[in-house]
Amino acid sequence: MAKIDFGGTLEEVVTREEFPLDKAREIMKDETIAVIGYGVQGPGQALNLKDNGFNVIVGQRKGGHSWDKAVADGFTKGKDLFEIEDACEKGTVIQYLLSDAGQIAQWPVVEKYLTPGKALYFSHGFGVTYNHQTGIKPPAAVDVILVAPKGSGTSLRRLFVAGKGLNSSFAVHQDATGKARERVIALGIGIGSGYLFETDFKKEVHSDLTGERGSLMGAIQGLFAAQYDLLRKKGHSPSEAFNETVEEATQSLYPLIAENGMDWMYANCSTTAQRGALDWWKKFRDAVAPVFEDLYESVVTGNEARITIEANKKSDYRTVLEEELKELSDSEMWKTGAAVRKLRPGSKRLKND
């Protein structure tokens, strides 16, 4: 592993240079990787592994949308596309990539095929960390490993096709065979990770749930909504409010942060913007810090897991979820966003626009 200086803290990471794809393929040459689930993470990981020369099969319920998607992506029934039980039987590595709710529901099926020497692979620490709620308790004779791409399966695939990579964390929860570590790193390289950094199942799920509810989705939507609503209340047009709140952030400033960091972005903005940002960022930090403390505590105690599991058990879960998502899509801010996106140069306008 390479030692990299992250802001004064040395951290060991795995890069493609020190652990090349040929080495990963050699380690996994006798393995059959069964990707169970073809929803969010499944397609990106399965296709990347397949394109990288690994022996990959997909396990999915026949006749559903995800089965049809796997067929459309080039997987063939009876060759490398099977029902879940058949794929679990054939796989020496079972990549358990169903949703958290799906993992709970299918666990009694999958568990039967975890014979000694196999590896059980996750991309989220949820099921194992909160096993007192999920019931997911792997047998002692199998490796239990994790590779968690820091982004969606769609992003993982897009970056792979573009010749790039999405960074991933990895973890060994249980090493029954003595080769769990080389297995997990090989798989992390195989799915197209930019670099790999080590964690454990608890830290992965604690950081992931905090991030999703915080700066990745929940907090950013709250921040956007608060500023947009304020500008509209003060008499600004929808177009002006949206452009100053979302469009400039996502199309201009966030890409600069991704390329060179927030410090570089600050240094390359106007002096007026610099002064204001420097004066106000700590006020925002201090205002939201208590919210993040509450959020992290809720994650660590398992409360967030409980809320998620109980919600998924309700018979009307999908109906309620659609109503909650509709609140976003029907809001003036995101309706304005849809109109703004159509006005971007090169976008396809609707015929009646």
XYZ file of C-alpha atoms in Angstrom:
353
model
C 0.000 0.000 0.000
C 1.158 3.511 -0.786
C 1.458 6.120 1.969
C -0.143 9.405 0.944
C -0.112 12.680 2.868
C -3.723 13.847 3.285
C -3.449 17.327 4.750
C -0.731 16.351 7.203
C -2.109 12.884 8.004
C -0.388 9.908 6.406
C -2.845 7.338 5.090
C -2.220 4.052 3.322
C -4.152 3.584 0.090
C -4.139 1.121 -2.795
C -3.634 2.498 -6.290
C -3.827 0.910 -9.711
C -0.107 1.433 -10.156
C 0.894 -0.800 -7.248
C -1.997 -3.233 -7.722
C -2.523 -3.398 -11.502
C -5.491 -4.997 -13.207
C -3.418 -7.977 -14.403
C -2.604 -8.822 -10.783
C -6.271 -8.553 -9.830
C -7.292 -10.847 -12.678
C -4.651 -13.397 -11.689
C -5.924 -13.498 -8.108
C -9.533 -13.975 -9.256
C -8.879 -16.258 -12.255
C -10.535 -19.309 -10.676
C -13.403 -17.405 -9.085
C -16.980 -16.961 -10.278
C -18.374 -13.612 -9.174
C -22.138 -13.749 -8.709
C -23.649 -10.254 -8.664
C -26.941 -10.544 -6.791
C -29.192 -7.639 -7.621
C -29.201 -5.463 -10.722
C -30.607 -2.201 -9.463
C -28.367 0.656 -8.240
C -24.836 -0.762 -7.818
C -25.268 -4.078 -9.638
C -25.123 -2.918 -13.275
C -22.035 -0.732 -12.908
C -20.018 -3.266 -10.938
C -21.083 -6.259 -13.045
C -20.370 -4.564 -16.366
C -17.040 -3.118 -15.232
C -15.886 -6.509 -13.946
C -17.050 -8.187 -17.141
C -15.280 -5.650 -19.355
C -12.142 -6.061 -17.241
C -12.057 -9.784 -17.968
C -13.457 -11.295 -14.775
C -15.838 -14.254 -14.722
C -19.135 -12.571 -13.810
C -22.684 -13.867 -13.590
C -25.807 -11.996 -12.524
C -28.513 -13.295 -10.181
C -31.874 -11.578 -10.443
C -35.569 -12.356 -10.179
C -36.787 -13.416 -13.601
C -39.340 -11.319 -15.436
C -38.803 -8.024 -13.668
C -37.428 -4.727 -14.912
C -33.941 -5.465 -13.588
C -33.863 -8.838 -15.353
C -34.775 -7.138 -18.620
C -32.112 -4.483 -18.012
C -29.471 -7.179 -17.523
C -30.517 -8.778 -20.807
C -30.348 -5.392 -22.539
C -26.847 -4.918 -21.094
C -25.643 -8.140 -22.724
C -26.172 -10.818 -20.090
C -27.708 -14.040 -21.403
C -30.118 -16.361 -19.624
C -28.471 -19.662 -18.734
C -24.994 -18.379 -19.625
C -24.268 -15.504 -17.270
C -27.784 -14.544 -16.113
C -29.611 -16.738 -13.627
C -32.283 -16.764 -10.956
C -30.882 -15.689 -7.578
C -30.586 -19.181 -6.111
C -28.804 -20.591 -9.167
C -26.342 -17.690 -9.219
C -25.634 -18.073 -5.489
C -24.923 -21.766 -5.980
C -22.516 -21.130 -8.863
C -20.704 -18.154 -7.334
C -17.545 -18.435 -5.268
C -17.871 -14.719 -4.534
C -21.406 -13.524 -3.864
C -21.680 -9.786 -4.383
C -24.748 -8.948 -2.336
C -25.886 -5.762 -4.090
C -29.616 -5.761 -3.452
C -31.071 -2.770 -1.621
C -30.816 -2.897 2.166
C -34.476 -3.935 2.341
C -33.927 -6.474 -0.427
C -30.944 -7.957 1.426
C -33.080 -8.510 4.509
C -35.827 -10.178 2.471
C -33.482 -12.454 0.494
C -31.092 -13.360 3.307
C -32.712 -16.736 4.130
C -32.231 -17.699 0.463
C -28.668 -16.452 0.070
C -27.448 -17.782 3.422
C -28.082 -21.374 2.304
C -25.387 -21.079 -0.371
C -22.633 -19.605 1.808
C -20.562 -22.760 1.929
C -17.027 -22.802 3.395
C -14.438 -20.901 1.365
C -16.836 -18.571 -0.410
C -16.718 -14.801 -0.047
C -19.715 -12.630 0.790
C -19.201 -9.152 -0.643
C -21.091 -5.987 0.266
C -20.954 -2.404 -0.974
C -22.569 -1.068 2.186
C -22.005 -1.959 5.821
C -25.691 -1.638 6.741
C -26.775 -5.290 6.845
C -23.851 -6.547 8.923
C -23.446 -3.531 11.229
C -27.117 -3.478 12.211
C -27.498 -7.265 12.150
C -29.587 -7.214 15.332
C -32.214 -5.492 13.189
C -31.509 -7.058 9.773
C -30.788 -10.651 10.799
C -27.806 -10.755 8.415
C -25.211 -12.816 10.303
C -22.771 -14.544 7.902
C -21.461 -17.997 8.815
C -17.929 -18.233 10.209
C -16.499 -20.252 7.311
C -16.804 -17.529 4.641
C -14.879 -14.337 3.943
C -16.952 -11.206 4.560
C -15.643 -8.240 2.615
C -16.718 -4.823 1.375
C -15.939 -2.452 -1.487
C -17.995 0.733 -1.341
C -17.695 3.076 -4.348
C -18.060 6.694 -3.284
C -20.909 7.381 -5.666
C -23.761 5.765 -7.525
C -23.434 2.720 -9.752
C -24.307 4.965 -12.681
C -21.336 7.220 -11.903
C -19.077 4.186 -11.457
C -19.976 2.959 -14.928
C -19.782 6.363 -16.629
C -16.341 7.094 -15.227
C -15.136 3.605 -16.174
C -16.305 4.046 -19.765
C -14.550 7.435 -19.816
C -11.294 5.807 -18.689
C -11.504 7.260 -15.196
C -12.378 5.828 -11.788
C -14.537 6.389 -8.731
C -12.712 6.135 -5.399
C -13.854 3.308 -3.107
C -13.386 2.210 0.474
C -12.687 -1.432 1.295
C -12.915 -3.580 4.403
C -12.354 -7.111 5.639
C -14.914 -8.024 8.282
C -14.122 -11.732 8.394
C -11.141 -13.607 6.947
C -12.008 -17.299 6.938
C -9.762 -18.344 4.058
C -6.633 -16.280 4.680
C -7.085 -14.602 1.302
C -9.918 -12.184 2.049
C -7.686 -9.135 1.768
C -6.278 -9.966 -1.646
C -9.757 -10.920 -2.820
C -11.315 -7.625 -1.771
C -8.539 -5.464 -3.217
C -8.640 -7.383 -6.497
C -12.388 -6.863 -6.695
C -12.000 -3.179 -5.849
C -9.564 -2.770 -8.725
C -11.781 -4.906 -10.947
C -14.876 -2.722 -10.542
C -12.848 0.289 -11.667
C -11.986 2.114 -8.441
C -9.780 5.167 -8.773
C -7.994 4.297 -5.540
C -8.958 2.244 -2.493
C -8.813 3.361 1.138
C -9.307 1.051 4.097
C -12.175 1.225 6.564
C -14.395 -1.181 8.494
C -18.082 -2.017 8.132
C -19.185 0.266 10.987
C -17.215 3.289 9.839
C -18.435 2.805 6.266
C -22.098 2.798 7.182
C -21.722 5.560 9.793
C -20.041 7.896 7.296
C -22.330 6.854 4.429
C -25.616 7.424 6.243
C -24.320 10.727 7.624
C -23.231 11.849 4.161
C -26.498 10.900 2.453
C -28.560 12.719 5.050
C -26.035 15.548 5.191
C -23.918 17.289 2.567
C -24.622 14.812 -0.252
C -28.416 14.980 -0.336
C -30.439 16.016 2.709
C -28.539 19.111 3.815
C -27.859 20.328 0.294
C -31.566 20.149 -0.605
C -32.385 22.006 2.611
C -29.778 24.680 1.865
C -30.962 25.113 -1.730
C -34.605 25.334 -0.630
C -33.909 27.890 2.101
C -31.992 30.245 -0.209
C -34.374 29.821 -3.149
C -37.447 30.466 -0.972
C -35.812 33.542 0.574
C -34.974 35.060 -2.825
C -38.489 34.387 -4.128
C -40.006 35.952 -0.989
C -37.835 39.032 -1.545
C -39.198 39.493 -5.074
C -36.605 37.739 -7.255
C -37.857 35.830 -10.302
C -37.790 31.997 -10.390
C -35.038 32.112 -13.000
C -32.877 34.467 -10.946
C -33.463 32.568 -7.702
C -32.658 29.200 -9.280
C -29.579 30.390 -11.157
C -28.113 32.060 -8.087
C -28.938 29.069 -5.872
C -28.419 25.931 -7.942
C -27.292 26.511 -11.499
C -24.199 28.571 -10.734
C -23.240 26.124 -7.990
C -23.591 22.920 -10.023
C -22.510 24.188 -13.425
C -19.741 26.630 -12.500
C -18.424 26.490 -8.952
C -18.792 22.826 -7.878
C -16.831 21.599 -10.932
C -14.027 23.998 -9.940
C -14.054 22.554 -6.426
C -13.887 19.039 -7.870
C -10.941 19.968 -10.082
C -8.798 21.959 -7.663
C -10.450 22.352 -4.261
C -12.452 24.992 -2.411
C -9.336 27.043 -1.653
C -8.535 27.313 -5.370
C -12.134 28.196 -6.195
C -12.099 30.971 -3.571
C -8.802 32.294 -4.950
C -10.260 32.473 -8.456
C -13.493 34.306 -7.650
C -14.049 38.047 -7.403
C -12.741 39.870 -4.356
C -16.345 40.645 -3.362
C -17.266 36.948 -3.474
C -14.100 36.040 -1.577
C -14.786 38.537 1.201
C -18.385 37.456 1.652
C -17.589 33.730 1.581
C -14.765 34.111 4.093
C -16.973 36.174 6.417
C -19.968 33.819 6.319
C -18.757 30.218 5.984
C -17.986 29.780 9.680
C -21.424 31.112 10.621
C -23.029 28.433 8.468
C -20.678 25.782 9.894
C -21.528 26.745 13.466
C -25.255 26.841 12.677
C -25.382 23.313 11.237
C -22.774 21.629 13.488
C -25.364 20.720 16.172
C -27.606 19.203 13.488
C -24.732 17.011 12.302
C -24.027 15.938 15.893
C -27.663 14.843 16.250
C -27.543 13.095 12.872
C -24.368 11.144 13.639
C -25.723 10.047 17.002
C -28.899 8.825 15.324
C -26.806 6.818 12.854
C -24.485 5.272 15.447
C -27.283 4.231 17.788
C -29.077 2.439 14.955
C -32.043 4.790 15.013
C -31.637 5.689 11.328
C -31.457 2.003 10.449
C -34.619 1.345 12.457
C -36.490 4.143 10.699
C -35.414 2.829 7.292
C -36.273 -0.806 8.035
C -39.664 0.019 9.566
C -40.565 2.286 6.637
C -39.739 -0.418 4.105
C -41.929 -2.933 5.964
C -45.098 -0.847 5.565
C -47.500 -2.034 2.880
C -47.977 1.503 1.559
C -44.253 2.341 1.568
C -43.971 2.807 -2.198
C -47.072 5.005 -2.323
C -45.847 7.221 0.505
C -42.367 7.387 -1.029
C -43.756 8.531 -4.372
C -45.753 11.240 -2.611
C -42.656 12.466 -0.787
C -40.591 12.486 -3.962
C -43.422 14.267 -5.754
C -43.111 17.079 -3.227
C -39.648 17.723 -4.668
C -40.551 17.339 -8.335
C -43.656 19.517 -7.944
C -41.828 22.306 -6.106
C -41.348 25.544 -7.967
C -37.580 25.327 -7.501
C -37.175 22.006 -9.295
C -39.801 22.805 -11.928
C -37.737 25.922 -12.605
C -34.668 23.701 -12.713
C -36.235 21.530 -15.419
C -36.930 24.642 -17.502
C -33.427 26.009 -16.948
C -31.794 22.726 -18.034
C -33.698 22.836 -21.330
C -32.264 26.300 -21.970
C -28.654 25.200 -21.634
C -26.745 25.399 -24.941
C -26.904 22.080 -26.760
C -29.854 20.734 -24.789
C -32.818 19.175 -26.548
C -35.816 21.471 -26.175
C -39.306 20.027 -26.096
C -41.259 20.629 -29.314
C -43.850 22.801 -27.603
C -41.285 24.970 -25.781
